């Protein structure tokens, strides 16, 4: 069995498994990504919704009644760390929200701060 990375950064150039059910590597990635988000959101913010789908993740961050939605497309086909969709939202279930913006993993926190202004 192939070793699965144990840090989020090790997944930057990872070739994910593929199939009708998300494999162990993606499950580990999703857990590490969620942990990263929790550690890299603006102060006084909280992760209020996190979804692990079929090789994608999404969620909502809340701060003072303001919400930001984030999403990573299928990690098997996109550079997830370069193309994180973010946008304002009315609630933690508003999947249509405001205008789409894209950010990188490195700029994620500041991009969320900018949207929450």
CSV table of C-alpha atoms in Angstrom, one decimal:
chain,number,residue,atom,x,y,z
A,1,UNK,CA,0.0,0.0,0.0
A,2,UNK,CA,1.4,3.4,-1.0
A,3,UNK,CA,2.2,5.8,1.8
A,4,UNK,CA,-0.3,8.7,2.1
A,5,UNK,CA,1.1,12.1,2.9
A,6,UNK,CA,0.7,13.2,6.5
A,7,UNK,CA,0.9,17.0,5.9
A,8,UNK,CA,-1.3,19.2,3.7
A,9,UNK,CA,1.8,20.5,1.8
A,10,UNK,CA,2.8,17.0,0.8
A,11,UNK,CA,-0.5,16.8,-1.2
A,12,UNK,CA,0.5,19.7,-3.5
A,13,UNK,CA,1.8,17.4,-6.2
A,14,UNK,CA,0.1,14.2,-5.1
A,15,UNK,CA,-1.6,12.1,-7.8
A,16,UNK,CA,-4.9,11.2,-6.1
A,17,UNK,CA,-6.4,7.8,-6.5
A,18,UNK,CA,-9.6,7.7,-8.6
A,19,UNK,CA,-12.7,5.7,-8.4
A,20,UNK,CA,-16.4,5.7,-7.7
A,21,UNK,CA,-15.7,6.1,-4.0
A,22,UNK,CA,-13.2,8.6,-2.5
A,23,UNK,CA,-10.1,6.6,-1.4
A,24,UNK,CA,-8.1,6.9,1.8
A,25,UNK,CA,-5.7,9.5,0.3
A,26,UNK,CA,-8.5,11.9,-0.3
A,27,UNK,CA,-10.1,11.3,3.1
A,28,UNK,CA,-6.7,12.1,4.7
A,29,UNK,CA,-6.4,15.2,2.5
A,30,UNK,CA,-9.9,16.5,3.4
A,31,UNK,CA,-9.2,16.0,7.2
A,32,UNK,CA,-5.9,17.9,6.8
A,33,UNK,CA,-7.4,20.7,4.7
A,34,UNK,CA,-10.2,21.2,7.3
A,35,UNK,CA,-7.6,21.4,10.0
A,36,UNK,CA,-5.6,24.0,7.9
A,37,UNK,CA,-8.8,26.1,7.4
A,38,UNK,CA,-9.6,26.1,11.1
A,39,UNK,CA,-6.0,27.2,11.9
A,40,UNK,CA,-6.0,29.9,9.1
A,41,UNK,CA,-9.2,31.8,9.4
A,42,UNK,CA,-9.5,35.4,10.6
A,43,UNK,CA,-9.5,35.8,14.4
A,44,UNK,CA,-13.0,35.6,16.0
A,45,UNK,CA,-14.1,33.5,12.9
A,46,UNK,CA,-15.3,29.9,13.0
A,47,UNK,CA,-15.8,27.1,10.5
A,48,UNK,CA,-19.5,26.5,10.6
A,49,UNK,CA,-20.0,24.0,7.8
A,50,UNK,CA,-17.5,21.7,6.1
A,51,UNK,CA,-18.4,19.2,3.4
A,52,UNK,CA,-16.3,16.4,2.0
A,53,UNK,CA,-17.7,15.4,-1.4
A,54,UNK,CA,-16.4,13.1,-4.2
A,55,UNK,CA,-12.9,14.5,-4.4
A,56,UNK,CA,-13.9,18.0,-3.5
A,57,UNK,CA,-14.4,20.0,-0.3
A,58,UNK,CA,-16.4,23.1,0.5
A,59,UNK,CA,-17.5,25.0,3.6
A,60,UNK,CA,-18.5,28.2,5.2
A,61,UNK,CA,-16.7,30.5,7.6
A,62,UNK,CA,-18.6,32.9,9.8
A,63,UNK,CA,-17.6,36.0,11.6
A,64,UNK,CA,-20.0,38.5,13.2
A,65,UNK,CA,-22.9,37.3,11.1
A,66,UNK,CA,-20.9,37.6,7.8
A,67,UNK,CA,-20.3,34.4,5.9
A,68,UNK,CA,-17.7,33.3,3.3
A,69,UNK,CA,-18.2,30.2,1.2
A,70,UNK,CA,-15.1,28.3,0.0
A,71,UNK,CA,-14.7,25.4,-2.4
A,72,UNK,CA,-12.0,23.3,-4.0
A,73,UNK,CA,-12.8,21.5,-7.3
A,74,UNK,CA,-12.0,17.9,-7.9
A,75,UNK,CA,-8.4,17.5,-6.6
A,76,UNK,CA,-7.7,14.8,-9.2
A,77,UNK,CA,-7.8,17.3,-12.0
A,78,UNK,CA,-7.1,20.8,-10.6
A,79,UNK,CA,-4.2,22.4,-8.6
A,80,UNK,CA,-6.3,22.7,-5.5
A,81,UNK,CA,-3.8,24.9,-3.7
A,82,UNK,CA,-3.9,27.5,-6.5
A,83,UNK,CA,-7.6,27.6,-7.2
A,84,UNK,CA,-9.7,28.0,-4.1
A,85,UNK,CA,-13.1,29.5,-4.9
A,86,UNK,CA,-14.4,32.0,-2.3
A,87,UNK,CA,-17.4,34.3,-2.2
A,88,UNK,CA,-19.7,36.0,0.3
A,89,UNK,CA,-22.8,34.2,1.4
A,90,UNK,CA,-25.9,35.2,3.3
A,91,UNK,CA,-26.0,32.1,5.5
A,92,UNK,CA,-24.1,28.9,6.1
A,93,UNK,CA,-26.3,27.2,3.5
A,94,UNK,CA,-26.1,29.9,0.8
A,95,UNK,CA,-24.4,28.0,-2.0
A,96,UNK,CA,-25.1,30.7,-4.7
A,97,UNK,CA,-23.9,33.8,-2.8
A,98,UNK,CA,-22.0,36.7,-4.2
A,99,UNK,CA,-19.4,37.1,-6.9
A,100,UNK,CA,-16.8,34.3,-7.4
A,101,UNK,CA,-13.2,35.0,-6.5
A,102,UNK,CA,-10.3,32.7,-6.5
A,103,UNK,CA,-7.4,32.6,-4.1
A,104,UNK,CA,-4.4,30.4,-3.3
A,105,UNK,CA,-3.8,28.4,-0.1
A,106,UNK,CA,-1.1,30.9,0.9
A,107,UNK,CA,-3.5,33.9,0.5
A,108,UNK,CA,-6.6,32.2,1.8
A,109,UNK,CA,-6.8,33.9,5.2
A,110,UNK,CA,-6.2,37.4,3.8
A,111,UNK,CA,-8.7,36.8,1.0
A,112,UNK,CA,-11.4,35.8,3.5
A,113,UNK,CA,-10.6,38.9,5.6
A,114,UNK,CA,-11.0,41.1,2.5
A,115,UNK,CA,-14.4,39.5,1.7
A,116,UNK,CA,-15.7,39.9,5.3
A,117,UNK,CA,-15.0,43.7,5.3
